[in-house]
Short mmCIF file of C-alpha atoms and ligand atoms in Angstrom, two decimals:
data_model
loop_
_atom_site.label_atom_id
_atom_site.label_comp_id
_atom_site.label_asym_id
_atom_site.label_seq_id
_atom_site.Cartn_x
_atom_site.Cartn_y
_atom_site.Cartn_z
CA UNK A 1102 1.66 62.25 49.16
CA UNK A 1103 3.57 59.37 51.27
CA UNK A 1104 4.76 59.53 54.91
CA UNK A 1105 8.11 58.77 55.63
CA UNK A 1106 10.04 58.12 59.48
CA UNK A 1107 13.03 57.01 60.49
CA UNK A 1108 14.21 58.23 63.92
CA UNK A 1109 13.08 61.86 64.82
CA UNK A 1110 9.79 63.76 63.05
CA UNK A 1111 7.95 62.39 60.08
CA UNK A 1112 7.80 63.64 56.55
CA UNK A 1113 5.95 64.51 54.53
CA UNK A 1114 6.62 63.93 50.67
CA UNK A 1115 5.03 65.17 48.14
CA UNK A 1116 5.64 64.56 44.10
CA UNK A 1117 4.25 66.35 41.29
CA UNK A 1118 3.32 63.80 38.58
CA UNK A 1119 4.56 65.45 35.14
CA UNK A 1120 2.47 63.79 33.00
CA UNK A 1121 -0.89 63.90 34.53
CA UNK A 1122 -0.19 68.03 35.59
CA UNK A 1123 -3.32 70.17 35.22
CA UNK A 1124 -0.84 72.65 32.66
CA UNK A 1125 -3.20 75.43 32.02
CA UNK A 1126 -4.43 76.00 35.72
CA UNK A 1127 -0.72 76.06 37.22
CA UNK A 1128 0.18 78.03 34.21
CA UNK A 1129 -2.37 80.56 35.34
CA UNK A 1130 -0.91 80.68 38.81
CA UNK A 1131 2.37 81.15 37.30
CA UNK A 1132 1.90 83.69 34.45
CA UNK A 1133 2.49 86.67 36.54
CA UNK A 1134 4.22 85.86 39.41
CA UNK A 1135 7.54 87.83 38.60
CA UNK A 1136 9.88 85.30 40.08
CA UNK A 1137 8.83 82.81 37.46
CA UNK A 1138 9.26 85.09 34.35
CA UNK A 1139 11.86 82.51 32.93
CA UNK A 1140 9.98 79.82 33.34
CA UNK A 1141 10.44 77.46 29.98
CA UNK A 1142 6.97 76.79 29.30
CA UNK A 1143 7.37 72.83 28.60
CA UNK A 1144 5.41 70.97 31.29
CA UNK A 1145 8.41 69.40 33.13
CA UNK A 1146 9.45 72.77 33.79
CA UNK A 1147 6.44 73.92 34.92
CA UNK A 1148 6.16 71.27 37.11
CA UNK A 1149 9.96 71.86 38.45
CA UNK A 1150 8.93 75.76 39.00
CA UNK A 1151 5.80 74.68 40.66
CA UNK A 1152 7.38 72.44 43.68
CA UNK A 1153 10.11 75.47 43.87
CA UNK A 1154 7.60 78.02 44.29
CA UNK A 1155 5.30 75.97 46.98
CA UNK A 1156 8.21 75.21 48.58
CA UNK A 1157 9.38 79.44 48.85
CA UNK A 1158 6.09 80.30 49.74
CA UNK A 1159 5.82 77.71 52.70
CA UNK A 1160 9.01 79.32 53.84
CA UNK A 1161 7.55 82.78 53.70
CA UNK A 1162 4.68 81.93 55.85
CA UNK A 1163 6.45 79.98 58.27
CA UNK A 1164 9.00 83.66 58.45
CA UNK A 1165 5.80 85.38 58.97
CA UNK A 1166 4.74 83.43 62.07
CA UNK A 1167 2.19 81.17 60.61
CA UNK A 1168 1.44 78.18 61.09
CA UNK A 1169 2.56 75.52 58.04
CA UNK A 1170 4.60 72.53 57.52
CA UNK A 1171 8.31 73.16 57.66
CA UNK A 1172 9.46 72.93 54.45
CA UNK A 1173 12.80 71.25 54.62
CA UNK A 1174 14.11 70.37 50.44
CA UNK A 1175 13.05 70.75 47.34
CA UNK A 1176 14.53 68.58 43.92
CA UNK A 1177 12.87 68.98 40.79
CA UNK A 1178 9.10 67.69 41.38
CA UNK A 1179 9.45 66.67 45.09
CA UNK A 1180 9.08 68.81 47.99
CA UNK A 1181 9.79 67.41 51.20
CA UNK A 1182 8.38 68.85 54.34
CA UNK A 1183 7.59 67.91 58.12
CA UNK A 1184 4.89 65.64 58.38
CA UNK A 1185 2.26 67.56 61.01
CA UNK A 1186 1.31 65.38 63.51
CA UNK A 1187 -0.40 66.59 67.59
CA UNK A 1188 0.17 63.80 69.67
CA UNK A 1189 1.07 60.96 67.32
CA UNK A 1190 -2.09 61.48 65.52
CA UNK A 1191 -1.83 63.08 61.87
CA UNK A 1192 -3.55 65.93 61.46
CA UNK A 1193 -6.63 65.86 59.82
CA UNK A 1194 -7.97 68.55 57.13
CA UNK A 1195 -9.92 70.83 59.17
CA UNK A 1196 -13.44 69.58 56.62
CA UNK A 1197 -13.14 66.06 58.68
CA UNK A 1198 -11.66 67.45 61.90
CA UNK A 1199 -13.69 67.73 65.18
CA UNK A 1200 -14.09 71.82 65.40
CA UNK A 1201 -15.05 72.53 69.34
CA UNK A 1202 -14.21 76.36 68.88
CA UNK A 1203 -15.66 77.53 65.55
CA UNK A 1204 -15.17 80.91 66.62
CA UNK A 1205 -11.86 80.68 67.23
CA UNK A 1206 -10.58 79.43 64.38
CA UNK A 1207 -12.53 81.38 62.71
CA UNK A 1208 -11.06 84.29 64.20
CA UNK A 1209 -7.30 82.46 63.92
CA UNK A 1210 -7.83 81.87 60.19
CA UNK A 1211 -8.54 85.23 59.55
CA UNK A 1212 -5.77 86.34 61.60
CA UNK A 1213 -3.14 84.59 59.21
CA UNK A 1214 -5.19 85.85 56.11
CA UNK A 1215 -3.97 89.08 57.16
CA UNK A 1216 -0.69 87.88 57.87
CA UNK A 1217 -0.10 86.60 54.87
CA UNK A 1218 -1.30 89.34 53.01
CA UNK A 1219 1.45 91.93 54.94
CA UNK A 1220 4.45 89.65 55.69
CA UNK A 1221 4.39 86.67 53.24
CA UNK A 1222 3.15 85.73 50.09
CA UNK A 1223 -0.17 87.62 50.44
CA UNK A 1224 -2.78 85.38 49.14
CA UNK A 1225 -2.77 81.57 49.46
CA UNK A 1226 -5.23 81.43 46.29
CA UNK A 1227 -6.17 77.91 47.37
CA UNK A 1228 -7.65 78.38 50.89
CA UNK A 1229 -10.73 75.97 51.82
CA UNK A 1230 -11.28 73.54 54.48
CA UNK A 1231 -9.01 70.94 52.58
CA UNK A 1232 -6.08 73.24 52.59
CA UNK A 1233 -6.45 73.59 56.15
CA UNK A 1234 -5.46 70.83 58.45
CA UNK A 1235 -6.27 71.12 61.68
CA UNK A 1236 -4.19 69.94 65.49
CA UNK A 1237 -4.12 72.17 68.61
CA UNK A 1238 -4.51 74.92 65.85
CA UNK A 1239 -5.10 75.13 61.99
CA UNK A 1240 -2.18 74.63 60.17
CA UNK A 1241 -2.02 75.90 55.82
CA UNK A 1242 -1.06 73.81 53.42
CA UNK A 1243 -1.25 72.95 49.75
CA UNK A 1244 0.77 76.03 48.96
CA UNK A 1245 1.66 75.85 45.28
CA UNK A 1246 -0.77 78.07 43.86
CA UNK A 1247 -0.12 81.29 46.59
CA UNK A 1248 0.40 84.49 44.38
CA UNK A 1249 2.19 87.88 44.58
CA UNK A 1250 0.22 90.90 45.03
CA UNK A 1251 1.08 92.11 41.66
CA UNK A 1252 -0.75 88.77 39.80
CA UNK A 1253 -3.42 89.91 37.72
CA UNK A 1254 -5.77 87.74 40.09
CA UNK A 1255 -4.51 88.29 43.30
CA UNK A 1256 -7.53 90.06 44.83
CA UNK A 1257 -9.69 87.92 43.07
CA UNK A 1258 -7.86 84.50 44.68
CA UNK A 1259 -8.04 86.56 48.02
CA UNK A 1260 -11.90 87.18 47.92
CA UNK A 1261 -12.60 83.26 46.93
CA UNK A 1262 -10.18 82.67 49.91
CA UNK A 1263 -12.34 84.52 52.32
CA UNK A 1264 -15.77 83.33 51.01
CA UNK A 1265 -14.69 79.37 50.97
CA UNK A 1266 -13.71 80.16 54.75
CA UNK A 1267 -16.93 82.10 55.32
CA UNK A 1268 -19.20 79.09 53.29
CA UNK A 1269 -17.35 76.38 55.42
CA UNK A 1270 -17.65 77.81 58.94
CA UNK A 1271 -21.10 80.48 58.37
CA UNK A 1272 -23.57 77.17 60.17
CA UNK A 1273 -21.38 76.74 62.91
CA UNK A 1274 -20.14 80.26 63.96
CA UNK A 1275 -20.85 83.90 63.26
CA UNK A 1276 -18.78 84.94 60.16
CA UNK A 1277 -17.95 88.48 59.37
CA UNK A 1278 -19.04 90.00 56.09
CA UNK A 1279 -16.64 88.68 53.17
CA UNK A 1280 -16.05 92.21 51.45
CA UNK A 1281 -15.85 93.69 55.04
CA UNK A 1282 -12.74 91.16 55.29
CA UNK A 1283 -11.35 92.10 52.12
CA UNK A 1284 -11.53 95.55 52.70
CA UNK A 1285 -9.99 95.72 56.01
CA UNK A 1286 -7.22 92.98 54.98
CA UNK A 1287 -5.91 94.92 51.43
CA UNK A 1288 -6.67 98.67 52.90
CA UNK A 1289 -9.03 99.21 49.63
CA UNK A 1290 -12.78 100.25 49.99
CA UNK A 1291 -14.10 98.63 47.40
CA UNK A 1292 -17.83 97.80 47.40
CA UNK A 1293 -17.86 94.56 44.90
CA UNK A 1294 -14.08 93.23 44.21
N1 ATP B 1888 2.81 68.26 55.82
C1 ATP B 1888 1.80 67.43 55.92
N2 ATP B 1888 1.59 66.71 57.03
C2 ATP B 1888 0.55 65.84 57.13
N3 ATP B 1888 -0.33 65.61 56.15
C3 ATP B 1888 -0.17 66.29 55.00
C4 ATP B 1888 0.90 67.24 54.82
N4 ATP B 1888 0.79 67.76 53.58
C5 ATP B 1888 -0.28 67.17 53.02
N5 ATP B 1888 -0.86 66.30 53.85
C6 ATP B 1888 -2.04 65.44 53.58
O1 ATP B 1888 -2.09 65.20 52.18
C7 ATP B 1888 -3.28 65.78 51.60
C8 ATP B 1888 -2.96 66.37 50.23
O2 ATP B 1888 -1.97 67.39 50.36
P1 ATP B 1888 -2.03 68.71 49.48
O3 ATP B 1888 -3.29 69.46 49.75
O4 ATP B 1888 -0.74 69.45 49.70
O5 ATP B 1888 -1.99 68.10 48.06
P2 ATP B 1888 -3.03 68.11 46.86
O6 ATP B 1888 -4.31 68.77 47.24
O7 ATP B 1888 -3.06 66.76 46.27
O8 ATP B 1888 -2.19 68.96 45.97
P3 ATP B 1888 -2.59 69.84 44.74
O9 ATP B 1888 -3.99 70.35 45.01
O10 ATP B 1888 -1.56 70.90 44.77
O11 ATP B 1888 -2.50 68.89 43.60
C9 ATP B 1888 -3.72 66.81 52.63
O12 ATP B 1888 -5.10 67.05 52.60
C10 ATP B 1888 -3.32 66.18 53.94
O13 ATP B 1888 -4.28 65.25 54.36
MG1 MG B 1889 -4.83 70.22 48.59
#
């Protein structure tokens, strides 16, 4: 990840080293995720269909009102987005951050859980407090490995997404119970996913 500024906002750019690509983990992410089907399956590809598909699903949940960094070009394994920044101070991931309002992030996080799962790519399937980074609100990030609803692990992703939300913030507010969440967030009434 490097930071570049010239005059204006920072960015924020991120390449995907080919070589050193964890293959079978973003092939899991991938296999299944209908707009990939033609994905090659050499590991430059891969890698090429990776940064493409972080940088579509940054662009879905910034259409669906939440909270991400803009993402502004893509080229083959680099994604370029804006660099988030509150006050000329980068923002930190929300595991080092100073939380004052547990509750309310609590309650904003879940908020774009839902959102995500109705207006954008519905499950982040990386979710934790070092996806998060954290300003005047919590921003998502890291958003490679977000799936469509139809991936054969999409509700699984989902429920680890709640419970490494629930894990990180249970000490310092109340948290609501994680198939509770799952249930109201997917419509399903499922006792176990
Ligand atoms: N847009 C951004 N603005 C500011 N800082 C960022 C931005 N994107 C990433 N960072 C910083 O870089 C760190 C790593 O970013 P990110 O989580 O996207 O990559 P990663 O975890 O290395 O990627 P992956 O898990 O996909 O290999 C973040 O925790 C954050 O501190
Ligand atoms: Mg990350």
């Amino acid at each position: 990840m490097f930071y570049g500024k010239r005059d204006g906002p920072g960015v924020a750019i991120k390449i995907y080293r080919i070589r050193t690509a964890n293959f079978t983990t973003m092939s899991s992410y991938i296999t299944g995720d209908r707009r990939f089907s033609r994905v090659k399956k050499s590991r430059k590809e891969l890698v090429f269909a990776w940064t493409r598909k972080e940088f579509s699903n940054l662009a879905r949940a910034q259409e669906a009102g939440i909270p991400v960094p803009e993402p502004l070009v893509w080229d083959r394994n680099i994604l370029i987005m804006s660099y988030l920044v509150e006050d000329e101070i980068p923002c930190q991931q929300l595991k080092n951050a100073d939380i004052d309002d547990p509750a309310g992030i609590y309650a904003t996080i879940m908020k774009y859980i839902d959102l995500l799962y109705h207006k954008a790519e519905p499950v982040h399937g990386g979710l934790s407090e070092f996806n998060i980074l954290y300003g005047e609100k919590p921003y998502l990030i890291d958003k490679g490995q977000s799936v469509t609803r139809d991936h054969p692990s999409a509700y699984q992703f989902l429920m680890r997404d709640i419970r490494n939300i629930n894990r990180f913030l249970k000490n310092r507010c109340d948290v609501r119970n994680d198939v509770e969440i799952f249930n109201a967030v997917t419509g399903l009434d499922t006792a176990e996913p």
